[in-house]
Amino acid sequence: MNSLSKLNTAVLTALILLAAAWWGRSALSDIDTLGEAEIHQIPGTRKTGKPAKASLQSSGRIQLSVTEAGRPVFCRVNVVGADGNYYEPADNPLAPWSLSRLGNRQGKGPFRYYGWFFYCDGQCEVVAPASETRIEVWKGFEYRPVVVKAEVAVGQSTAVDVPLKRTVDLAAEGWYSGDTHIHLDRRSEEEDQRALDLLAAEDIRFGHILCMNDTRSYRPVMDQQIWHQLNGMGKKSVRRRGAYQISSGQEYRCGTFGHICLIGGSRLVDADGLKTDPNNWPPFGMVADELHGLGGFAFHAHGGYSKEIYIDFAQRATNGVELLQFAEYRGISLEGWYHILNAGYHFPAVGASDYPYCRALGDCRTYVHLTTAPTFENWNAAAAAGRSFFTTGPLLRVTVNDKLPGDTVALPDGEHELSVRVRMQSLLSPVDEIQIIVGGEIISRKQLEGAQRTDPVDWTETLKVQDSTWVAVRAFSKSASGREDSEAHTNPVYVSLGERPVRNEASILWLLDKVDERIAFQRSREFPQREQVLNYFQASRDALTKLLKSTD
């Protein structure tokens, strides 16, 4: 890449980040400002802290050491002075990713306490005001946050040792965390190591690092992408350090069809030509078809923005939807997803952060269950099969008649009992309610109180079914200000009675209305490939109409 291309990319990236920050701040007048304030308020206090720098004349030094099994460990840290403000190391290779510099998109959940954190490798020096100082250490969803206090004296150095221990070991049960939507540059070995540092600090086992195109044009060359991935794509791009791995993919974007995350492919998709206006051609189904030939999987980003996703799922052209993001169900939302499942489609959902255009790295993520080696190929395939749950913190393991999400309980015709077993624990934020959902309807609820809201909860429920359906479980709660906070949802366990498919007439009709809306939108536009796009969209309508007739 020449120096001019590097400069243009750097400028464009900076403008995107500034625009995201401006958008969040400009939208603040339209949201509950109490929700935004609680991001930076220690629970139980009313002080909204801010990033600060201590005066050398009235401060001391904290020599912080965070270890696991006696070794320094990457983590997320808050150092809070008695003034309620937040202090960072002066010398820190991970400083660019501190909350005051990246992420923290205002107006977006999870709305819970984050402070003004920084990442570190477990060893750092922080200058803080002379006073009792609060040190908070966080590491992903499987470690209970640790809070210690230290007395800092003027001109003195205070050693603070914080041992960490994994509270819940989901990998030991076959569950592996991943974030399918992260934007970081991979232009050098140093940047690869920084990405692995960040994944380790947030305990994300599989990180999909994506480039993305300008929504107005597309060329299948990396120079034209934002967030450059220069160490290959797919399998060739995998780098691993200990339990943590990264791989490069792409977010293919346009305004008319939406955005789609392409993971696992061996190169950038060609998209039917060396240069195209992605708003006109090709449809995402064709992009996904090319990606499948490259060994990858396609998930509609941001809930599909309720756009072409309603076309692609009907032809089984794409693999699923990125549904949980910013602690809410985006785009098609739960309603649209439930209708797709009720029409008989296996269309898995994932949770992903869209870092840095979010609140924090990995604030929404997906846990995939593996019975094979923990590789990207196996993780991606299991995600596309729906062997997963997605979450902003609650750890949610569910079986139906001993079957996991993505599996099918096959039974003969007749009435049957299903045993639903739920185990839930939320170390970061309390959970108020767990729901068992059958065919899109809440069949049973469990309200949680006291220690149940964060400690392990085991719940078994027996349900009766008389027809083919699907079963999933959701756990959630709102923040103190009533905004989006704890959220987790499993993918379905499918229930097949007498080998009869799931067919809900009302859901198919609802989906046909959505398809008709998309057809009408494309018909209202003038562009060279309009008839080809309309033909593709009509094929989806025909597929749903055929399903509808099968319900008669």
PDB file of N, CA and C in Angstrom, residues 164-199:
ATOM      1  N   LEU A 164      -6.558 -13.185  40.185  1.00  0.00           N
ATOM      2  CA  LEU A 164      -7.805 -13.529  39.512  1.00  0.00           C
ATOM      3  C   LEU A 164      -7.930 -15.043  39.415  1.00  0.00           C
ATOM      4  N   LYS A 165      -9.161 -15.508  39.471  1.00  0.00           N
ATOM      5  CA  LYS A 165      -9.433 -16.927  39.264  1.00  0.00           C
ATOM      6  C   LYS A 165     -10.741 -17.055  38.504  1.00  0.00           C
ATOM      7  N   ARG A 166     -10.725 -17.860  37.454  1.00  0.00           N
ATOM      8  CA  ARG A 166     -11.935 -18.055  36.653  1.00  0.00           C
ATOM      9  C   ARG A 166     -13.040 -18.640  37.539  1.00  0.00           C
ATOM     10  N   THR A 167     -14.178 -17.963  37.551  1.00  0.00           N
ATOM     11  CA  THR A 167     -15.290 -18.413  38.384  1.00  0.00           C
ATOM     12  C   THR A 167     -16.070 -19.540  37.714  1.00  0.00           C
ATOM     13  N   VAL A 168     -16.306 -19.398  36.415  1.00  0.00           N
ATOM     14  CA  VAL A 168     -17.028 -20.401  35.632  1.00  0.00           C
ATOM     15  C   VAL A 168     -16.158 -20.762  34.444  1.00  0.00           C
ATOM     16  N   ASP A 169     -15.902 -22.041  34.256  1.00  0.00           N
ATOM     17  CA  ASP A 169     -15.055 -22.496  33.145  1.00  0.00           C
ATOM     18  C   ASP A 169     -15.942 -23.152  32.093  1.00  0.00           C
ATOM     19  N   LEU A 170     -16.489 -22.334  31.183  1.00  0.00           N
ATOM     20  CA  LEU A 170     -17.398 -22.885  30.184  1.00  0.00           C
ATOM     21  C   LEU A 170     -16.676 -23.729  29.143  1.00  0.00           C
ATOM     22  N   ALA A 171     -15.415 -23.403  28.866  1.00  0.00           N
ATOM     23  CA  ALA A 171     -14.675 -24.219  27.893  1.00  0.00           C
ATOM     24  C   ALA A 171     -14.549 -25.660  28.382  1.00  0.00           C
ATOM     25  N   ALA A 172     -14.473 -25.853  29.690  1.00  0.00           N
ATOM     26  CA  ALA A 172     -14.409 -27.206  30.245  1.00  0.00           C
ATOM     27  C   ALA A 172     -15.697 -27.974  29.966  1.00  0.00           C
ATOM     28  N   GLU A 173     -16.800 -27.238  29.713  1.00  0.00           N
ATOM     29  CA  GLU A 173     -18.078 -27.860  29.368  1.00  0.00           C
ATOM     30  C   GLU A 173     -18.307 -27.883  27.861  1.00  0.00           C
ATOM     31  N   GLY A 174     -17.321 -27.396  27.095  1.00  0.00           N
ATOM     32  CA  GLY A 174     -17.437 -27.397  25.643  1.00  0.00           C
ATOM     33  C   GLY A 174     -17.989 -26.122  25.043  1.00  0.00           C
ATOM     34  N   TRP A 175     -18.152 -25.051  25.862  1.00  0.00           N
ATOM     35  CA  TRP A 175     -18.686 -23.782  25.374  1.00  0.00           C
ATOM     36  C   TRP A 175     -17.558 -22.776  25.183  1.00  0.00           C
ATOM     37  N   TYR A 176     -17.457 -22.209  23.976  1.00  0.00           N
ATOM     38  CA  TYR A 176     -16.360 -21.304  23.629  1.00  0.00           C
ATOM     39  C   TYR A 176     -16.913 -19.967  23.158  1.00  0.00           C
ATOM     40  N   SER A 177     -16.433 -18.886  23.782  1.00  0.00           N
ATOM     41  CA  SER A 177     -16.918 -17.545  23.466  1.00  0.00           C
ATOM     42  C   SER A 177     -16.317 -17.028  22.165  1.00  0.00           C
ATOM     43  N   GLY A 178     -17.092 -16.183  21.473  1.00  0.00           N
ATOM     44  CA  GLY A 178     -16.603 -15.554  20.254  1.00  0.00           C
ATOM     45  C   GLY A 178     -17.368 -14.286  19.964  1.00  0.00           C
ATOM     46  N   ASP A 179     -16.714 -13.381  19.248  1.00  0.00           N
ATOM     47  CA  ASP A 179     -17.332 -12.142  18.783  1.00  0.00           C
ATOM     48  C   ASP A 179     -17.137 -12.097  17.281  1.00  0.00           C
ATOM     49  N   THR A 180     -18.230 -12.166  16.530  1.00  0.00           N
ATOM     50  CA  THR A 180     -18.157 -12.252  15.067  1.00  0.00           C
ATOM     51  C   THR A 180     -18.091 -10.899  14.384  1.00  0.00           C
ATOM     52  N   HIS A 181     -17.965  -9.808  15.170  1.00  0.00           N
ATOM     53  CA  HIS A 181     -18.021  -8.484  14.535  1.00  0.00           C
ATOM     54  C   HIS A 181     -17.125  -7.508  15.288  1.00  0.00           C
ATOM     55  N   ILE A 182     -15.839  -7.537  14.945  1.00  0.00           N
ATOM     56  CA  ILE A 182     -14.844  -6.641  15.538  1.00  0.00           C
ATOM     57  C   ILE A 182     -14.113  -5.939  14.403  1.00  0.00           C
ATOM     58  N   HIS A 183     -13.906  -4.643  14.536  1.00  0.00           N
ATOM     59  CA  HIS A 183     -13.146  -3.886  13.537  1.00  0.00           C
ATOM     60  C   HIS A 183     -11.837  -3.396  14.159  1.00  0.00           C
ATOM     61  N   LEU A 184     -10.737  -3.975  13.727  1.00  0.00           N
ATOM     62  CA  LEU A 184      -9.389  -3.551  14.094  1.00  0.00           C
ATOM     63  C   LEU A 184      -8.512  -3.706  12.860  1.00  0.00           C
ATOM     64  N   ASP A 185      -7.481  -2.907  12.756  1.00  0.00           N
ATOM     65  CA  ASP A 185      -6.518  -3.089  11.668  1.00  0.00           C
ATOM     66  C   ASP A 185      -5.607  -4.265  11.968  1.00  0.00           C
ATOM     67  N   ARG A 186      -5.283  -5.026  10.926  1.00  0.00           N
ATOM     68  CA  ARG A 186      -4.276  -6.098  11.000  1.00  0.00           C
ATOM     69  C   ARG A 186      -3.270  -5.861   9.871  1.00  0.00           C
ATOM     70  N   ARG A 187      -2.374  -4.899  10.083  1.00  0.00           N
ATOM     71  CA  ARG A 187      -1.402  -4.549   9.058  1.00  0.00           C
ATOM     72  C   ARG A 187       0.002  -5.010   9.401  1.00  0.00           C
ATOM     73  N   SER A 188       0.189  -5.529  10.596  1.00  0.00           N
ATOM     74  CA  SER A 188       1.529  -5.906  11.038  1.00  0.00           C
ATOM     75  C   SER A 188       1.412  -6.941  12.143  1.00  0.00           C
ATOM     76  N   GLU A 189       2.527  -7.565  12.443  1.00  0.00           N
ATOM     77  CA  GLU A 189       2.572  -8.520  13.555  1.00  0.00           C
ATOM     78  C   GLU A 189       2.246  -7.822  14.865  1.00  0.00           C
ATOM     79  N   GLU A 190       2.693  -6.579  15.009  1.00  0.00           N
ATOM     80  CA  GLU A 190       2.410  -5.835  16.237  1.00  0.00           C
ATOM     81  C   GLU A 190       0.909  -5.638  16.418  1.00  0.00           C
ATOM     82  N   GLU A 191       0.190  -5.306  15.333  1.00  0.00           N
ATOM     83  CA  GLU A 191      -1.245  -5.118  15.457  1.00  0.00           C
ATOM     84  C   GLU A 191      -1.969  -6.433  15.719  1.00  0.00           C
ATOM     85  N   ASP A 192      -1.456  -7.532  15.180  1.00  0.00           N
ATOM     86  CA  ASP A 192      -2.015  -8.838  15.522  1.00  0.00           C
ATOM     87  C   ASP A 192      -1.877  -9.109  17.018  1.00  0.00           C
ATOM     88  N   GLN A 193      -0.714  -8.803  17.564  1.00  0.00           N
ATOM     89  CA  GLN A 193      -0.491  -9.042  18.994  1.00  0.00           C
ATOM     90  C   GLN A 193      -1.400  -8.149  19.832  1.00  0.00           C
ATOM     91  N   ARG A 194      -1.630  -6.906  19.389  1.00  0.00           N
ATOM     92  CA  ARG A 194      -2.543  -6.022  20.128  1.00  0.00           C
ATOM     93  C   ARG A 194      -3.963  -6.591  20.119  1.00  0.00           C
ATOM     94  N   ALA A 195      -4.377  -7.131  18.974  1.00  0.00           N
ATOM     95  CA  ALA A 195      -5.713  -7.728  18.904  1.00  0.00           C
ATOM     96  C   ALA A 195      -5.821  -8.911  19.868  1.00  0.00           C
ATOM     97  N   LEU A 196      -4.797  -9.730  19.926  1.00  0.00           N
ATOM     98  CA  LEU A 196      -4.800 -10.864  20.857  1.00  0.00           C
ATOM     99  C   LEU A 196      -4.768 -10.391  22.304  1.00  0.00           C
ATOM    100  N   ASP A 197      -4.042  -9.295  22.565  1.00  0.00           N
ATOM    101  CA  ASP A 197      -4.047  -8.717  23.915  1.00  0.00           C
ATOM    102  C   ASP A 197      -5.472  -8.350  24.333  1.00  0.00           C
ATOM    103  N   LEU A 198      -6.187  -7.674  23.438  1.00  0.00           N
ATOM    104  CA  LEU A 198      -7.531  -7.205  23.757  1.00  0.00           C
ATOM    105  C   LEU A 198      -8.495  -8.371  23.948  1.00  0.00           C
ATOM    106  N   LEU A 199      -8.381  -9.383  23.101  1.00  0.00           N
ATOM    107  CA  LEU A 199      -9.222 -10.563  23.275  1.00  0.00           C
ATOM    108  C   LEU A 199      -8.948 -11.232  24.618  1.00  0.00           C
TER     109      LEU A 199
END
